[in-house]
Amino acid sequence: SIRINKTAPRPPMPRQGVYTLVRVLYASIDPIDYKLPSMSWPVPRLVIGSSPITPGTSFVGQVQETRHPGFKAGDFVWGKHDMSVKHGTCASYTLVAGNKGVVKIPADWNPKRSLEEFAGAGVVAQTALQTLIASGLPLPLQRSSDDQVLDRTIFINGSTGGVGTFAVQMAKRCFRVKHVVVSCSGANSDFVKSLGADEVVDYRTCGANGLSGWLKDWSKTNGRSFDAVIDNVGTEPDLYWNCHHFLTADGKYVQVGGGMDVGSFAMTAKKALWPRILGGGQRAFQFLGTENKPDDLSMIGMWMAEGKVRCVIEDDNRYSLLDVKKAYEKLNSGRVRGKIIVVV
């Protein structure tokens, strides 16, 4: 359960190692924040440590004290912790270890735009970028021209959450993918098209054969298969088992979403390990765990400053620190478009 502690002390600065104490301005919350502590003992204790713990992984704020060689007190920085940690970001101060998960706000950031966007980007924007790279898409920097359209067709399952909204924008506006097909509810169709999606399938009404059947029919009708599938949901096993009907022979299925129960872990392991010759999946599969990379954060920050991508934050998804319990209740409902921001 979540309780507000108005007298919690500042996280102590360790005597050795690279650490940065950040005065948090905005934080965002993610499913891992409540899924990990709810797992069976001893997993939470081994990963996070003893109670009490402060939730929250992503942040934007101002440096108070640091031994990071690139920072000084007063710098505005953003990023994410490697995982859920004892001194999380839903607090006045958070302690960031190392130098991989924190970078400065871009120098050309428009001061008229709120820094809250960076709080929402720490986990999900890195995840979106890394899934696109893992799927085989070449980075724009590896191509001859930023304006060169990439002749690829990709499918993104789950396009309205934090990762999905960034993945759609990046695929279309940064990687310049020619055709981006996404899934969402029909009510969100216009919304995801405004982010760059070329075509939308309503997962609720895609026919008796489900989403995999719709994608198979799409492939037959259009005379081409998808070059990559990015699964931000991960709860429909048939989507992978049948993907050889709509994913190219050298295409890759990258999953980032999924449950954290034993059954979900077993299914993900089955997808990854069951050999093709024994009846397993017919296409390459990867379950991606997000890794903190300062170069990725810097690239995302550049794209945000240039206006190519933005963090989707709707008005009713902002909560004060005192209302953080309500914020998690909404996140747990599964009906969130974009990101939930905690104003510290």
GROMACS .gro file of C-alpha atoms in nm:
model
  344
    1SER     CA    1   0.000   0.000   0.000
    2ILE     CA    2   0.106   0.360  -0.060
    3ARG     CA    3   0.138   0.607   0.225
    4ILE     CA    4   0.249   0.969   0.216
    5ASN     CA    5   0.543   1.054   0.442
    6LYS     CA    6   0.580   1.431   0.472
    7THR     CA    7   0.887   1.404   0.696
    8ALA     CA    8   1.091   1.155   0.492
    9PRO     CA    9   1.463   1.246   0.499
   10ARG     CA   10   1.665   1.318   0.187
   11PRO     CA   11   1.840   1.012   0.046
   12PRO     CA   12   2.193   1.000   0.193
   13MET     CA   13   2.478   1.064  -0.051
   14PRO     CA   14   2.712   0.761  -0.051
   15ARG     CA   15   3.074   0.835   0.028
   16GLN     CA   16   3.206   0.666  -0.285
   17GLY     CA   17   3.091   0.611  -0.642
   18VAL     CA   18   2.917   0.825  -0.902
   19TYR     CA   19   2.588   0.951  -0.761
   20THR     CA   20   2.364   1.249  -0.832
   21LEU     CA   21   2.111   1.385  -0.586
   22VAL     CA   22   1.824   1.540  -0.783
   23ARG     CA   23   1.552   1.772  -0.658
   24VAL     CA   24   1.255   1.622  -0.842
   25LEU     CA   25   1.026   1.859  -1.033
   26TYR     CA   26   0.814   1.598  -1.211
   27ALA     CA   27   0.803   1.220  -1.200
   28SER     CA   28   0.610   0.962  -1.398
   29ILE     CA   29   0.484   0.622  -1.298
   30ASP     CA   30   0.504   0.290  -1.478
   31PRO     CA   31   0.344  -0.055  -1.436
   32ILE     CA   32   0.675  -0.197  -1.310
   33ASP     CA   33   0.638   0.028  -1.004
   34TYR     CA   34   0.348  -0.177  -0.871
   35LYS     CA   35   0.404  -0.508  -1.050
   36LEU     CA   36   0.749  -0.570  -0.903
   37PRO     CA   37   0.657  -0.511  -0.534
   38SER     CA   38   0.351  -0.733  -0.578
   39MET     CA   39   0.555  -1.032  -0.693
   40SER     CA   40   0.612  -1.325  -0.460
   41TRP     CA   41   0.881  -1.304  -0.195
   42PRO     CA   42   1.183  -1.286  -0.219
   43VAL     CA   43   1.187  -1.113  -0.560
   44PRO     CA   44   1.095  -0.760  -0.437
   45ARG     CA   45   1.343  -0.783  -0.148
   46LEU     CA   46   1.627  -0.900  -0.375
   47VAL     CA   47   1.563  -0.636  -0.644
   48ILE     CA   48   1.456  -0.332  -0.443
   49GLY     CA   49   1.562  -0.396  -0.085
   50SER     CA   50   1.385  -0.365   0.245
   51SER     CA   51   1.075  -0.155   0.307
   52PRO     CA   52   0.982   0.122   0.303
   53ILE     CA   53   1.054   0.210  -0.057
   54THR     CA   54   0.962   0.513  -0.267
   55PRO     CA   55   0.795   0.429  -0.601
   56GLY     CA   56   0.876   0.588  -0.933
   57THR     CA   57   1.149   0.535  -1.192
   58SER     CA   58   1.149   0.833  -1.433
   59PHE     CA   59   1.216   1.195  -1.342
   60VAL     CA   60   1.316   1.544  -1.439
   61GLY     CA   61   1.471   1.781  -1.188
   62GLN     CA   62   1.760   1.994  -1.074
   63VAL     CA   63   2.096   1.869  -0.950
   64GLN     CA   64   2.157   1.940  -0.582
   65GLU     CA   65   2.478   1.744  -0.530
   66THR     CA   66   2.677   1.524  -0.764
   67ARG     CA   67   2.996   1.335  -0.838
   68HIS     CA   68   2.901   1.294  -1.203
   69PRO     CA   69   3.188   1.451  -1.405
   70GLY     CA   70   2.948   1.614  -1.651
   71PHE     CA   71   2.712   1.777  -1.400
   72LYS     CA   72   2.720   2.055  -1.146
   73ALA     CA   73   2.472   2.179  -0.888
   74GLY     CA   74   2.188   2.368  -1.056
   75ASP     CA   75   2.187   2.169  -1.383
   76PHE     CA   76   1.849   2.049  -1.507
   77VAL     CA   77   1.859   1.677  -1.584
   78TRP     CA   78   1.625   1.393  -1.675
   79GLY     CA   79   1.631   1.017  -1.702
   80LYS     CA   80   1.537   0.697  -1.524
   81HIS     CA   81   1.667   0.461  -1.263
   82ASP     CA   82   1.795   0.125  -1.383
   83MET     CA   83   1.498  -0.041  -1.214
   84SER     CA   84   1.269   0.015  -0.921
   85VAL     CA   85   1.495   0.138  -0.641
   86LYS     CA   86   1.459   0.218  -0.273
   87HIS     CA   87   1.473   0.595  -0.327
   88GLY     CA   88   1.238   0.633  -0.625
   89THR     CA   89   1.119   0.945  -0.800
   90CYS     CA   90   0.780   1.009  -0.638
   91ALA     CA   91   0.950   1.223  -0.377
   92SER     CA   92   1.110   1.562  -0.332
   93TYR     CA   93   1.455   1.410  -0.391
   94THR     CA   94   1.585   1.103  -0.570
   95LEU     CA   95   1.934   0.957  -0.573
   96VAL     CA   96   2.060   0.850  -0.916
   97ALA     CA   97   2.341   0.595  -0.929
   98GLY     CA   98   2.600   0.593  -1.208
   99ASN     CA   99   2.607   0.792  -1.529
  100LYS     CA  100   2.398   0.584  -1.770
  101GLY     CA  101   2.046   0.685  -1.675
  102VAL     CA  102   2.068   1.063  -1.652
  103VAL     CA  103   2.149   1.341  -1.901
  104LYS     CA  104   2.109   1.717  -1.920
  105ILE     CA  105   1.802   1.883  -2.067
  106PRO     CA  106   1.889   1.985  -2.428
  107ALA     CA  107   2.033   2.334  -2.450
  108ASP     CA  108   1.788   2.426  -2.727
  109TRP     CA  109   1.478   2.316  -2.536
  110ASN     CA  110   1.202   2.576  -2.574
  111PRO     CA  111   1.152   2.728  -2.226
  112LYS     CA  112   0.783   2.779  -2.305
  113ARG     CA  113   0.737   2.400  -2.304
  114SER     CA  114   0.705   2.226  -1.970
  115LEU     CA  115   0.986   2.003  -1.850
  116GLU     CA  116   0.721   1.748  -1.749
  117GLU     CA  117   0.758   1.586  -2.092
  118PHE     CA  118   1.100   1.458  -1.993
  119ALA     CA  119   0.963   1.299  -1.677
  120GLY     CA  120   0.726   1.098  -1.892
  121ALA     CA  121   0.993   0.992  -2.140
  122GLY     CA  122   1.256   0.823  -1.923
  123VAL     CA  123   1.130   0.463  -1.936
  124VAL     CA  124   0.892   0.457  -2.231
  125ALA     CA  125   1.086   0.660  -2.488
  126GLN     CA  126   1.400   0.452  -2.434
  127THR     CA  127   1.193   0.135  -2.458
  128ALA     CA  128   1.029   0.251  -2.782
  129LEU     CA  129   1.363   0.345  -2.937
  130GLN     CA  130   1.530   0.021  -2.837
  131THR     CA  131   1.244  -0.195  -2.967
  132LEU     CA  132   1.259  -0.021  -3.304
  133ILE     CA  133   1.634  -0.078  -3.323
  134ALA     CA  134   1.598  -0.441  -3.209
  135SER     CA  135   1.339  -0.499  -3.482
  136GLY     CA  136   1.607  -0.428  -3.742
  137LEU     CA  137   1.529  -0.069  -3.839
  138PRO     CA  138   1.845   0.131  -3.916
  139LEU     CA  139   1.893   0.447  -3.715
  140PRO     CA  140   1.845   0.772  -3.910
  141LEU     CA  141   2.208   0.860  -3.837
  142GLN     CA  142   2.312   0.546  -4.028
  143ARG     CA  143   2.139   0.662  -4.345
  144SER     CA  144   2.244   0.912  -4.608
  145SER     CA  145   1.961   1.159  -4.548
  146ASP     CA  146   1.716   1.236  -4.268
  147ASP     CA  147   1.449   1.288  -4.536
  148GLN     CA  148   1.502   0.948  -4.692
  149VAL     CA  149   1.188   0.736  -4.648
  150LEU     CA  150   1.263   0.386  -4.521
  151ASP     CA  151   1.083   0.136  -4.743
  152ARG     CA  152   0.959  -0.083  -4.460
  153THR     CA  153   0.620  -0.186  -4.326
  154ILE     CA  154   0.584  -0.250  -3.954
  155PHE     CA  155   0.305  -0.345  -3.716
  156ILE     CA  156   0.286  -0.203  -3.361
  157ASN     CA  157   0.052  -0.386  -3.124
  158GLY     CA  158  -0.060  -0.144  -2.853
  159SER     CA  159  -0.020   0.215  -2.965
  160THR     CA  160  -0.187   0.437  -2.707
  161GLY     CA  161   0.018   0.376  -2.393
  162GLY     CA  162   0.349   0.535  -2.304
  163VAL     CA  163   0.570   0.306  -2.515
  164GLY     CA  164   0.320   0.284  -2.800
  165THR     CA  165   0.274   0.659  -2.844
  166PHE     CA  166   0.649   0.710  -2.862
  167ALA     CA  167   0.702   0.409  -3.091
  168VAL     CA  168   0.447   0.536  -3.345
  169GLN     CA  169   0.600   0.885  -3.352
  170MET     CA  170   0.958   0.759  -3.374
  171ALA     CA  171   0.881   0.503  -3.643
  172LYS     CA  172   0.717   0.760  -3.867
  173ARG     CA  173   0.897   1.087  -3.790
  174CYS     CA  174   1.245   0.974  -3.690
  175PHE     CA  175   1.305   0.639  -3.860
  176ARG     CA  176   1.088   0.755  -4.152
  177VAL     CA  177   0.917   0.418  -4.195
  178LYS     CA  178   0.702   0.415  -4.508
  179HIS     CA  179   0.398   0.234  -4.366
  180VAL     CA  180   0.308   0.198  -3.997
  181VAL     CA  181   0.008  -0.016  -3.901
  182VAL     CA  182  -0.104  -0.015  -3.538
  183SER     CA  183  -0.369  -0.164  -3.313
  184CYS     CA  184  -0.589   0.019  -3.064
  185SER     CA  185  -0.956   0.058  -2.981
  186GLY     CA  186  -1.169   0.226  -3.245
  187ALA     CA  187  -1.220   0.528  -3.020
  188ASN     CA  188  -0.847   0.602  -3.035
  189SER     CA  189  -0.807   0.567  -3.412
  190ASP     CA  190  -0.790   0.939  -3.491
  191PHE     CA  191  -0.558   0.994  -3.196
  192VAL     CA  192  -0.292   0.746  -3.311
  193LYS     CA  193  -0.321   0.870  -3.669
  194SER     CA  194  -0.236   1.217  -3.538
  195LEU     CA  195   0.085   1.064  -3.401
  196GLY     CA  196   0.178   0.928  -3.743
  197ALA     CA  197   0.006   0.590  -3.785
  198ASP     CA  198  -0.089   0.517  -4.146
  199GLU     CA  199  -0.342   0.245  -4.074
  200VAL     CA  200  -0.530   0.134  -3.763
  201VAL     CA  201  -0.696  -0.195  -3.668
  202ASP     CA  202  -0.953  -0.203  -3.389
  203TYR     CA  203  -0.846  -0.505  -3.184
  204ARG     CA  204  -1.200  -0.533  -3.046
  205THR     CA  205  -1.365  -0.582  -3.384
  206CYS     CA  206  -1.101  -0.750  -3.600
  207GLY     CA  207  -1.304  -1.063  -3.670
  208ALA     CA  208  -1.356  -1.418  -3.550
  209ASN     CA  209  -0.990  -1.512  -3.604
  210GLY     CA  210  -0.865  -1.231  -3.385
  211LEU     CA  211  -0.580  -0.993  -3.448
  212SER     CA  212  -0.351  -1.255  -3.600
  213GLY     CA  213  -0.626  -1.348  -3.847
  214TRP     CA  214  -0.675  -0.984  -3.942
  215LEU     CA  215  -0.301  -0.941  -4.002
  216LYS     CA  216  -0.290  -1.257  -4.213
  217ASP     CA  217  -0.576  -1.124  -4.426
  218TRP     CA  218  -0.408  -0.784  -4.449
  219SER     CA  219  -0.090  -0.946  -4.578
  220LYS     CA  220  -0.281  -1.141  -4.845
  221THR     CA  221  -0.486  -0.841  -4.952
  222ASN     CA  222  -0.188  -0.608  -4.979
  223GLY     CA  223   0.048  -0.860  -5.130
  224ARG     CA  224   0.323  -0.800  -4.879
  225SER     CA  225   0.424  -0.899  -4.529
  226PHE     CA  226   0.541  -0.687  -4.239
  227ASP     CA  227   0.914  -0.633  -4.196
  228ALA     CA  228   0.881  -0.617  -3.817
  229VAL     CA  229   0.625  -0.667  -3.541
  230ILE     CA  230   0.652  -0.481  -3.212
  231ASP     CA  231   0.426  -0.619  -2.940
  232ASN     CA  232   0.369  -0.374  -2.655
  233VAL     CA  233   0.091  -0.589  -2.509
  234GLY     CA  234   0.226  -0.944  -2.501
  235THR     CA  235  -0.091  -1.112  -2.377
  236GLU     CA  236  -0.204  -1.283  -2.699
  237PRO     CA  237   0.027  -1.583  -2.764
  238ASP     CA  238  -0.139  -1.663  -3.099
  239LEU     CA  239  -0.003  -1.338  -3.239
  240TYR     CA  240   0.351  -1.476  -3.229
  241TRP     CA  241   0.271  -1.840  -3.308
  242ASN     CA  242   0.092  -1.728  -3.627
  243CYS     CA  243   0.319  -1.441  -3.726
  244HIS     CA  244   0.483  -1.641  -4.008
  245HIS     CA  245   0.161  -1.573  -4.200
  246PHE     CA  246   0.222  -1.198  -4.198
  247LEU     CA  247   0.589  -1.139  -4.102
  248THR     CA  248   0.869  -1.171  -4.359
  249ALA     CA  249   1.105  -1.469  -4.333
  250ASP     CA  250   1.386  -1.246  -4.206
  251GLY     CA  251   1.154  -1.024  -4.003
  252LYS     CA  252   1.167  -1.004  -3.626
  253TYR     CA  253   0.901  -1.016  -3.358
  254VAL     CA  254   0.998  -0.796  -3.062
  255GLN     CA  255   0.791  -0.818  -2.745
  256VAL     CA  256   0.817  -0.566  -2.462
  257GLY     CA  257   0.479  -0.598  -2.292
  258GLY     CA  258   0.342  -0.884  -2.086
  259GLY     CA  259   0.233  -0.998  -1.743
  260MET     CA  260   0.466  -1.063  -1.451
  261ASP     CA  261   0.301  -1.381  -1.325
  262VAL     CA  262   0.454  -1.726  -1.358
  263GLY     CA  263   0.234  -1.819  -1.653
  264SER     CA  264   0.335  -1.510  -1.849
  265PHE     CA  265   0.704  -1.571  -1.781
  266ALA     CA  266   0.668  -1.931  -1.894
  267MET     CA  267   0.495  -1.830  -2.218
  268THR     CA  268   0.762  -1.571  -2.298
  269ALA     CA  269   1.035  -1.828  -2.232
  270LYS     CA  270   0.855  -2.075  -2.457
  271LYS     CA  271   0.847  -1.824  -2.742
  272ALA     CA  272   1.217  -1.753  -2.702
  273LEU     CA  273   1.346  -2.106  -2.647
  274TRP     CA  274   1.119  -2.355  -2.824
  275PRO     CA  275   1.309  -2.457  -3.140
  276ARG     CA  276   1.146  -2.404  -3.477
  277ILE     CA  277   1.214  -2.762  -3.584
  278LEU     CA  278   1.013  -2.889  -3.286
  279GLY     CA  279   0.708  -2.681  -3.370
  280GLY     CA  280   0.806  -2.353  -3.210
  281GLY     CA  281   0.772  -2.009  -3.362
  282GLN     CA  282   0.865  -1.970  -3.726
  283ARG     CA  283   1.012  -1.622  -3.692
  284ALA     CA  284   1.289  -1.467  -3.482
  285PHE     CA  285   1.165  -1.362  -3.137
  286GLN     CA  286   1.314  -1.126  -2.880
  287PHE     CA  287   1.181  -1.014  -2.545
  288LEU     CA  288   1.335  -0.674  -2.482
  289GLY     CA  289   1.429  -0.537  -2.143
  290THR     CA  290   1.503  -0.166  -2.150
  291GLU     CA  291   1.863  -0.067  -2.085
  292ASN     CA  292   1.976   0.275  -1.974
  293LYS     CA  293   2.193   0.430  -2.246
  294PRO     CA  294   2.296   0.795  -2.225
  295ASP     CA  295   2.333   0.814  -2.603
  296ASP     CA  296   1.972   0.700  -2.642
  297LEU     CA  297   1.853   0.955  -2.387
  298SER     CA  298   2.045   1.230  -2.567
  299MET     CA  299   1.901   1.130  -2.904
  300ILE     CA  300   1.548   1.125  -2.761
  301GLY     CA  301   1.606   1.465  -2.602
  302MET     CA  302   1.722   1.602  -2.939
  303TRP     CA  303   1.411   1.468  -3.114
  304MET     CA  304   1.190   1.618  -2.844
  305ALA     CA  305   1.362   1.956  -2.871
  306GLU     CA  306   1.321   1.945  -3.250
  307GLY     CA  307   0.951   1.871  -3.211
  308LYS     CA  308   0.968   1.534  -3.387
  309VAL     CA  309   0.830   1.348  -3.085
  310ARG     CA  310   0.647   1.451  -2.771
  311CYS     CA  311   0.534   1.288  -2.453
  312VAL     CA  312   0.155   1.255  -2.458
  313ILE     CA  313   0.022   1.395  -2.128
  314GLU     CA  314  -0.351   1.453  -2.108
  315ASP     CA  315  -0.494   1.701  -1.861
  316ASP     CA  316  -0.657   1.438  -1.641
  317ASN     CA  317  -0.329   1.247  -1.616
  318ARG     CA  318  -0.154   1.498  -1.392
  319TYR     CA  319  -0.151   1.435  -1.018
  320SER     CA  320   0.008   1.609  -0.723
  321LEU     CA  321   0.251   1.414  -0.510
  322LEU     CA  322  -0.011   1.395  -0.235
  323ASP     CA  323  -0.246   1.221  -0.480
  324VAL     CA  324   0.005   0.965  -0.604
  325LYS     CA  325  -0.212   0.679  -0.477
  326LYS     CA  326  -0.492   0.796  -0.710
  327ALA     CA  327  -0.238   0.812  -0.993
  328TYR     CA  328  -0.148   0.446  -0.944
  329GLU     CA  329  -0.515   0.349  -0.923
  330LYS     CA  330  -0.569   0.503  -1.264
  331LEU     CA  331  -0.258   0.340  -1.408
  332ASN     CA  332  -0.373   0.004  -1.278
  333SER     CA  333  -0.707   0.051  -1.454
  334GLY     CA  334  -0.532   0.007  -1.790
  335ARG     CA  335  -0.721   0.301  -1.939
  336VAL     CA  336  -0.444   0.556  -1.975
  337ARG     CA  337  -0.352   0.732  -2.299
  338GLY     CA  338   0.011   0.840  -2.295
  339LYS     CA  339   0.173   0.899  -1.956
  340ILE     CA  340   0.069   0.986  -1.601
  341ILE     CA  341   0.273   1.267  -1.448
  342VAL     CA  342   0.329   1.335  -1.079
  343VAL     CA  343   0.386   1.704  -1.005
  344VAL     CA  344   0.629   1.734  -0.716
   0.00000   0.00000   0.00000
